[in-house]
Short mmCIF file of C-alpha atoms and ligand atoms in Angstrom, two decimals:
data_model
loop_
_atom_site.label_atom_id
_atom_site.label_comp_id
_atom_site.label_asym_id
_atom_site.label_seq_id
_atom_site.Cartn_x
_atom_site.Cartn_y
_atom_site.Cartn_z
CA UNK A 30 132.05 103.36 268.23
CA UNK A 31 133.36 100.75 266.37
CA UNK A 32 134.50 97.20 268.06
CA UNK A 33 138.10 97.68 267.90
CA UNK A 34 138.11 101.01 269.73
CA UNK A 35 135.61 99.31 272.14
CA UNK A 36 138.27 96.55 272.96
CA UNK A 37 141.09 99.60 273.20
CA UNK A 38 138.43 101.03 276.30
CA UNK A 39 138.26 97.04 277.83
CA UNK A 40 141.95 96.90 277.52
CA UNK A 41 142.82 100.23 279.04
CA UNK A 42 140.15 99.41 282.43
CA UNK A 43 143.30 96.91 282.92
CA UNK A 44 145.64 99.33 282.75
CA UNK A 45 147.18 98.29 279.52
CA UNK A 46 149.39 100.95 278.81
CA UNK A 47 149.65 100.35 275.09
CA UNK A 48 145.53 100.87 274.57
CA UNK A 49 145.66 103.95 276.98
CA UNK A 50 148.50 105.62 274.70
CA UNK A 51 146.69 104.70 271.71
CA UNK A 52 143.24 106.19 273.15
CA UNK A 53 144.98 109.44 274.33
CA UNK A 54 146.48 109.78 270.33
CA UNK A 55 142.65 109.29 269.42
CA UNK A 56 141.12 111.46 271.31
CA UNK A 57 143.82 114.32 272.44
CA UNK A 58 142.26 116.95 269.41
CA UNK A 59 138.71 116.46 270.39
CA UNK A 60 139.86 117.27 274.14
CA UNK A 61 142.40 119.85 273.73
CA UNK A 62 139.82 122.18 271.32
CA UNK A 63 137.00 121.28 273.82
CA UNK A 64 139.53 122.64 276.41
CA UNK A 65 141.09 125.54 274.23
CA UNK A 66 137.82 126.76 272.88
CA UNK A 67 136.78 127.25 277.09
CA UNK A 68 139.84 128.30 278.44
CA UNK A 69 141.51 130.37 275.56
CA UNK A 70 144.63 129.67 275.93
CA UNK A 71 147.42 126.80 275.21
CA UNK A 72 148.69 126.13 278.88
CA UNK A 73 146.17 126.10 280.31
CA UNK A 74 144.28 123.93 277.63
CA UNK A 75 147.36 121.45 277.80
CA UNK A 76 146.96 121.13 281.90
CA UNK A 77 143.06 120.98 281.63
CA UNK A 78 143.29 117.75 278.47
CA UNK A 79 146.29 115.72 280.78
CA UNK A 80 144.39 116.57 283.98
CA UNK A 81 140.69 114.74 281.77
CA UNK A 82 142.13 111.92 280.50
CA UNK A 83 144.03 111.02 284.20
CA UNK A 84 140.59 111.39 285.36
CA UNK A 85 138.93 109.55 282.63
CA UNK A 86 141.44 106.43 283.35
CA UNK A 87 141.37 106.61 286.92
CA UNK A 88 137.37 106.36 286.67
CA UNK A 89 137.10 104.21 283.71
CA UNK A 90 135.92 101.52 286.25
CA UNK A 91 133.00 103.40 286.86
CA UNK A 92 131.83 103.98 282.81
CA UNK A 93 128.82 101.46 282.64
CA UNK A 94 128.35 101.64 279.04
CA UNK A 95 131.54 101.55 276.87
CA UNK A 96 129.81 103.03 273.93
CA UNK A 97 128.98 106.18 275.83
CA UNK A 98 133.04 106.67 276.35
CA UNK A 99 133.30 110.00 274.01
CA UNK A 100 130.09 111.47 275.75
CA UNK A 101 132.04 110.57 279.19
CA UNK A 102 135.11 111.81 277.98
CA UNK A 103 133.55 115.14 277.00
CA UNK A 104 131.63 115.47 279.96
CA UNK A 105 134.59 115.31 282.12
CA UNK A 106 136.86 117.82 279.45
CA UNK A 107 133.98 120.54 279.57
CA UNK A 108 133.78 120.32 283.81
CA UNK A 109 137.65 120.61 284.33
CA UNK A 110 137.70 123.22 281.72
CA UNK A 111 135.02 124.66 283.37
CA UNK A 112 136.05 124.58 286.91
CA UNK A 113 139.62 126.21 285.51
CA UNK A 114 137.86 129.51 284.45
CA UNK A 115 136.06 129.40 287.59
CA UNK A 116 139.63 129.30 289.47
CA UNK A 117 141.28 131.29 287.27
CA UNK A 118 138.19 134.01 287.47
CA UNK A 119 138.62 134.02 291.51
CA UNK A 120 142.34 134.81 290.70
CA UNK A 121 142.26 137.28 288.26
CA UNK A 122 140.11 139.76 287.19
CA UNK A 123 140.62 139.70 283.42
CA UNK A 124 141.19 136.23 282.14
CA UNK A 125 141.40 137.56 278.55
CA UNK A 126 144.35 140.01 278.75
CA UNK A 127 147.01 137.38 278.06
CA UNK A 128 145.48 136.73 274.53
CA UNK A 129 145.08 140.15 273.73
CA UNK A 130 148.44 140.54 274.33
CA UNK A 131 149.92 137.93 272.33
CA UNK A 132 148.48 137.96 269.42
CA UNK A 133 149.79 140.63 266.71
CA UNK A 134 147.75 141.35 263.76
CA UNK A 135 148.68 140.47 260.25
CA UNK A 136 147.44 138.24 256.95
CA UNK A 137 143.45 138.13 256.50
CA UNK A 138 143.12 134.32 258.05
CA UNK A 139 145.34 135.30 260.91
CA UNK A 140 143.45 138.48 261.73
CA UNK A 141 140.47 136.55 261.18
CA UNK A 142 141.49 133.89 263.79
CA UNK A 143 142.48 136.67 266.69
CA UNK A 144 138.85 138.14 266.21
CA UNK A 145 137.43 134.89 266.62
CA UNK A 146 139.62 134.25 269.78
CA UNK A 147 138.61 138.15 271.32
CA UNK A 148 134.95 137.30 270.27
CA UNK A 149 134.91 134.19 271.60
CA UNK A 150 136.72 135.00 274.89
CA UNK A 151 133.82 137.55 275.15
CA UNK A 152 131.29 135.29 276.08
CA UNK A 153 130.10 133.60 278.82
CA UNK A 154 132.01 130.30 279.67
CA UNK A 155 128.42 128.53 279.06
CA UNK A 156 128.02 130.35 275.51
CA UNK A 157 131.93 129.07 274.73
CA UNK A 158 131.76 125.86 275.38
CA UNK A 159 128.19 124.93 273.38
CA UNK A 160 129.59 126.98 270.74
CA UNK A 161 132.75 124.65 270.74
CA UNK A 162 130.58 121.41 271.02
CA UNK A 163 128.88 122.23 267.78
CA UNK A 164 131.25 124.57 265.80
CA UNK A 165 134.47 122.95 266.48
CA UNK A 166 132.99 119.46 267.05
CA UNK A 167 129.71 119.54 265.15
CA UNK A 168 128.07 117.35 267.70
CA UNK A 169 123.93 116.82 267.51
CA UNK A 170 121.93 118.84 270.21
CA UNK A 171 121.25 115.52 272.12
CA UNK A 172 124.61 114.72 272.17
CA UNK A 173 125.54 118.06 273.40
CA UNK A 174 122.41 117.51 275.89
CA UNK A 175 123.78 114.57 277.27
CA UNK A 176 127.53 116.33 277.59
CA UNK A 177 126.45 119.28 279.49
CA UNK A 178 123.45 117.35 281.10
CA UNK A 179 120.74 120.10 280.25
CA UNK A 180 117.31 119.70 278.51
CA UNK A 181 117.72 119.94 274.59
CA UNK A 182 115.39 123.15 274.46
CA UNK A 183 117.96 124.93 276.49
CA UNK A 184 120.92 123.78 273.89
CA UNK A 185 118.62 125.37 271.53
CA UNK A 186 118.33 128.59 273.00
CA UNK A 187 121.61 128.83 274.98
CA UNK A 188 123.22 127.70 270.91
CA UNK A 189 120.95 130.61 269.80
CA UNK A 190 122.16 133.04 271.96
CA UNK A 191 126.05 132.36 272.14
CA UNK A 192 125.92 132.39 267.90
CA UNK A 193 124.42 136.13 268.18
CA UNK A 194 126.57 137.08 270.92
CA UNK A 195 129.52 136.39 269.03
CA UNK A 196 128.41 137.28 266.20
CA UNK A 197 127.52 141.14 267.76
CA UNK A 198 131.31 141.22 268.83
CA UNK A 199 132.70 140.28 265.74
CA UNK A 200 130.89 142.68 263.51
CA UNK A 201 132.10 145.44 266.54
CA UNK A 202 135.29 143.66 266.12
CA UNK A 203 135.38 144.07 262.19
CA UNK A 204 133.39 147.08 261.61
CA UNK A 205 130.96 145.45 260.18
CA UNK A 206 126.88 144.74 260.91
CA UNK B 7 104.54 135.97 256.84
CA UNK B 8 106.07 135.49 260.14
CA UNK B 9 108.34 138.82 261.38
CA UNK B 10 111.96 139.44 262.10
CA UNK B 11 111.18 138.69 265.90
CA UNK B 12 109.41 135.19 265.78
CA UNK B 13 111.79 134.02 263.01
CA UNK B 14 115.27 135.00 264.65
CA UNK B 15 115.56 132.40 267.38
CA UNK B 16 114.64 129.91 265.05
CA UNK B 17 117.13 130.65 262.98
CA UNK B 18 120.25 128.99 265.27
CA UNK B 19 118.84 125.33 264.91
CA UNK B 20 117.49 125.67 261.19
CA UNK B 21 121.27 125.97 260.51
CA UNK B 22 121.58 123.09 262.41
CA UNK B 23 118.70 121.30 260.76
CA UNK B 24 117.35 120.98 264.23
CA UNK B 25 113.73 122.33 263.33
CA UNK B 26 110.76 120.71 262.60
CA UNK B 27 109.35 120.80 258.95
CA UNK B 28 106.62 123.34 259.88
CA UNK B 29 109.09 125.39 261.37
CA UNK B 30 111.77 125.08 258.63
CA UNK B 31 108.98 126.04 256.25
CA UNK B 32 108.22 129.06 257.88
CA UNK B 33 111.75 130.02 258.23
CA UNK B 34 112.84 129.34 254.77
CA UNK B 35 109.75 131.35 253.25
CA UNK B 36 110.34 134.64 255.50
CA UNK B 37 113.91 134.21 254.56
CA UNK B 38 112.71 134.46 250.51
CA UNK B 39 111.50 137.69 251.07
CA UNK B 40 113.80 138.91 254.34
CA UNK B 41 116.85 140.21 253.12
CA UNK B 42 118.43 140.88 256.77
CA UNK B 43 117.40 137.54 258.05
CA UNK B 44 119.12 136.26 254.98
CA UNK B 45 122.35 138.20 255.79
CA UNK B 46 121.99 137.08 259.05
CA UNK B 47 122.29 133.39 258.39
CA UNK B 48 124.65 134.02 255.85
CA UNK B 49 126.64 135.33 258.51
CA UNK B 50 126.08 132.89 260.79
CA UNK B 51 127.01 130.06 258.49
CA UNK B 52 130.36 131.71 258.11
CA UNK B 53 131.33 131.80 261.66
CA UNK B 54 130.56 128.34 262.06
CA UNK B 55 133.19 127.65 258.93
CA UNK B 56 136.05 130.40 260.28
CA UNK B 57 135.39 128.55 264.24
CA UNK B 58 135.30 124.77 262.50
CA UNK B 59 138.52 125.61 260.50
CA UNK B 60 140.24 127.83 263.26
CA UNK B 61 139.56 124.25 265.31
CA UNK B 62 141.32 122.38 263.06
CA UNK B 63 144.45 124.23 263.56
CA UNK B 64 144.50 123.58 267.41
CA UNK B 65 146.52 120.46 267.91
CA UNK B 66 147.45 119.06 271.53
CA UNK B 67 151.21 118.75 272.14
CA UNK B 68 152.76 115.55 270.86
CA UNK B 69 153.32 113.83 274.37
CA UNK B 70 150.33 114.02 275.49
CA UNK B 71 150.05 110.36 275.38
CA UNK B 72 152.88 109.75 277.26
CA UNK B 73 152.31 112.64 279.44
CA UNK B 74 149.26 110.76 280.48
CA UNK B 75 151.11 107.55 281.29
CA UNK B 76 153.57 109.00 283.12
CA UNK B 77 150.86 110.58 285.27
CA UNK B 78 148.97 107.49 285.71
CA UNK B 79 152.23 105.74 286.14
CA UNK B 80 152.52 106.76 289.77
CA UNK B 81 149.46 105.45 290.25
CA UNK B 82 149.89 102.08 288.90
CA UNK B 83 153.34 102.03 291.02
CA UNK B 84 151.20 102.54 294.25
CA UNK B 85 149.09 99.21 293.02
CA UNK B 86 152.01 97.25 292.26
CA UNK B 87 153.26 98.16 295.87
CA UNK B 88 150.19 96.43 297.34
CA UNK B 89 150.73 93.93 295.06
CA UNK B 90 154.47 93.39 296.09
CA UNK B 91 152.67 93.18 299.68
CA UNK B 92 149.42 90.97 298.70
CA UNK B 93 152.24 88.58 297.95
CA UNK B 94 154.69 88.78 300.80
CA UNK B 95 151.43 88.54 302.71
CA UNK B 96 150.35 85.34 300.86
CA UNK B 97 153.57 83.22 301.03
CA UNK B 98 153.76 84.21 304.67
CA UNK B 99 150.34 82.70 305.38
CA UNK B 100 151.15 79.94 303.42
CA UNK B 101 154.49 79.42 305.39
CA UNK B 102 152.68 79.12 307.82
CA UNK B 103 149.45 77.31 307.05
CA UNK B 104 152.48 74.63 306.12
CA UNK B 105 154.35 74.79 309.25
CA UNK B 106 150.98 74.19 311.18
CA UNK B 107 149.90 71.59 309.07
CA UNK B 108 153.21 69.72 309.48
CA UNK B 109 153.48 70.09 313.10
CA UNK B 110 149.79 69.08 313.60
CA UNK B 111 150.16 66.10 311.10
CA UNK B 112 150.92 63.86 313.79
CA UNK B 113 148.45 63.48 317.03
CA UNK B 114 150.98 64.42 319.39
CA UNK B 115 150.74 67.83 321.12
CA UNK B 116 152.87 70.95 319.49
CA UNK B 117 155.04 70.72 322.60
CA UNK B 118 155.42 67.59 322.47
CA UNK B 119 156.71 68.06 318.76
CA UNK B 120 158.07 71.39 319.10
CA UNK B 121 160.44 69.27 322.06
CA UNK B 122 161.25 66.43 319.31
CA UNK B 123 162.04 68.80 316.22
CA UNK B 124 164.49 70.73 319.09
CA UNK B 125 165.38 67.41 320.49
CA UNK B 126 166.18 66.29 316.52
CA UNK B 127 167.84 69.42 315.51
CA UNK B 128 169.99 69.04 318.60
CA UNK B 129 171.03 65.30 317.95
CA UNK B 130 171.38 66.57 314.06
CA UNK B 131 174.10 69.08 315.06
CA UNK B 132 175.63 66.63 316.99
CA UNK B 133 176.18 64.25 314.06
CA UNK B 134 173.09 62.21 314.32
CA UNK B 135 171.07 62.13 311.44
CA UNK B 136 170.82 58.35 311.43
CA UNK B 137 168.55 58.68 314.65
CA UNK B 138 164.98 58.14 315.23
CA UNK B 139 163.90 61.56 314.80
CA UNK B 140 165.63 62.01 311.45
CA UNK B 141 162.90 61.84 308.93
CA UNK B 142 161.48 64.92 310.67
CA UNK B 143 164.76 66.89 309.45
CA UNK B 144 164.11 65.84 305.86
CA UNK B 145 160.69 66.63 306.14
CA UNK B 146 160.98 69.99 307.79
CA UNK B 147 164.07 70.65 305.59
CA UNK B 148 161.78 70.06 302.34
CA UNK B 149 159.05 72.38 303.66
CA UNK B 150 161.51 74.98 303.91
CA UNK B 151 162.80 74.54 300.84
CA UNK B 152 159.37 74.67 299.02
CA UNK B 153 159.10 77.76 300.79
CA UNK B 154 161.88 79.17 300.09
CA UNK B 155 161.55 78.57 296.34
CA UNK B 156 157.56 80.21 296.44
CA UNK B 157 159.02 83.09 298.17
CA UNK B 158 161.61 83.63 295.73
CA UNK B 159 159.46 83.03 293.04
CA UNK B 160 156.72 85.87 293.63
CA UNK B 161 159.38 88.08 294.38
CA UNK B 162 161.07 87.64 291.21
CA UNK B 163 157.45 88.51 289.56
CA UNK B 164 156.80 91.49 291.43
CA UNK B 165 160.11 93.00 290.82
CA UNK B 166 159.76 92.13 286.73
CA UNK B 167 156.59 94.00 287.19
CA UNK B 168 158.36 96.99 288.61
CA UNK B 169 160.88 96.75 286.36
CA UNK B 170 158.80 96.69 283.37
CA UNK B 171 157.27 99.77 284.67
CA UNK B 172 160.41 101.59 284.55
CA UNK B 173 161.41 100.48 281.03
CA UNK B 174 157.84 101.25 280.08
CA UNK B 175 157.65 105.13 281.41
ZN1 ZN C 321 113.59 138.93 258.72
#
């Protein structure tokens, strides 16, 4: 992190609304794919990045080490988005059907994009979000260690497994092997 | 040569450049001669491209910033509200800390003074601020005053900070 955005983090622990505005602008994309990429879909990907960085300001009092603030901010983004599926699971029995529903085929990049999204939505809510911390994010395994709090041989495997999950769904998805 | 099996779940991290150089080595020299492991990380490559760009297109609504402000706004309300209190609170005790300081000031008893300041405010009303007791009016009449003016003051803040709040969400 470089010095200015850690004076933006000192700033917004006083509640200076100009530095917290400026972190959200800085940091919405990297929460709203961690969010999307868990939760598949916009709403509730909107509710899940306000409802993180609320949380994130509230508690900023409580980050020791300013430098850490993206890993922090993560952390929080992947457990909200997280606890959301859970809810959402206890409510419904088939989280996915919305997208499946919305989505109409067309151009190759398009198409390409809804079998990502059916592929993705596939898979565990574990396998989704390390696939998002690395594929959408490209963060290192320790990073995405110290995110998720888990031992880096278990990103390994649990990386290792989501990739050929999704990647047996998406050759069912396109025909191909 | 290593097989299918024991090179496969290597093959995640080597992408990643995750693996250690013994490991890479024996990964990149099955993958000279393994066509389907080949494909495979071919293929896995690609996803991580189509997922990295399909990311890119995923933007977060354009109020979001302010969406977060007006969330934590309420909150920040609720401490100004304690603040508005933290000073009523304070200029009270000091009204008071002053009161009690002026009335214990001299060594009579606070009866005894309590009796005078009645007995002055009483000859006051009748026209008699030229009496003995009259420097107690001016005094008591500048505590109030000083009081009055602190009071006034801190309120003026604390409503500029609510105010600002407004303007601000
Ligand atoms: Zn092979």
């Amino acid at each position: 992190m470089e010095q200015a955005d850690l004076e933006l983090i000192r700033r917004a622990r006083h509640g200076d609304p100009q530095a917290i505005e400026t972190i959200v602008r800085n940091y919405q994309s990297f929460v709203y794919r961690t969010a999307y990429g868990i939760l598949q879909n916009a709403a509730d990907a909107e509710d899940a990045t306000q409802e993180a960085f609320i949380r994130a300001f509230r508690s900023l009092g409580r980050l020791r080490e300013d430098r850490t603030f993206p890993t922090w901010l993560a952390r929080i983004a992947v457990r909200i988005s997280l606890d959301m599926v859970q809810a959402k699971a206890r409510r419904a029995q088939d989280p996915t059907e919305e997208i499946h529903g919305s989505v109409a085929g067309g151009e190759d990049a398009a198409s390409l994009r809804i079998d990502l999204e059916r592929a993705l939505a596939k898979l565990s809510p574990e396998h989704r979000t390390v696939i998002v911390l690395r594929a959408f994010h490209g963060l290192e395994y320790d990073e995405i260690a110290e995110v998720l709090d888990i031992p880096i041989g278990t990103v390994r495997s649990r990386l290792h497994h989501a990739r050929m999950q999704l990647r047996m769904h998406l050759s069912g998805e396109r025909g191909d092997s | 040569m290593q097989s299918c099996e024991f090179v496969e779940p290597m093959l995640s991290a080597y992408l990643d450049g995750e693996l250690a150089k013994d490991d890479r080595d024996c990964v990149e020299a099955h993958l000279e001669v393994c066509a389907r492991c080949q494909r495979l990380v071919d293929a896995l490559r690609a996803d991580d491209h189509a997922l990295a760009s399909w990311a890119r297109t995923l933007a977060a609504p354009a109020d979001m910033p302010m969406r977060v402000l007006n969330a934590l706004g309420l909150s920040r309300q609720e401490v100004q509200s304690r603040r508005l209190a933290y000073v009523y609170f304070a200029s009270l005790a000091v009204g008071v800390a002053l009161v009690l300081a002026a009335v214990s000031l001299p060594a009579a008893s606070l009866a005894a003074i309590l009796f005078h300041f009645a007995l002055a405010i009483i000859r006051a009303l009748f026209a008699l601020p030229w009496s003995v007791h009259a420097e107690w009016l001016v005094v008591l009449g500048a505590l109030c005053l000083v009081i009055l003016v602190l009071s006034l003051t801190f309120l003026r803040r604390a409503l500029h900070w609510t105010r600002s709040e407004v303007v601000w969400r």
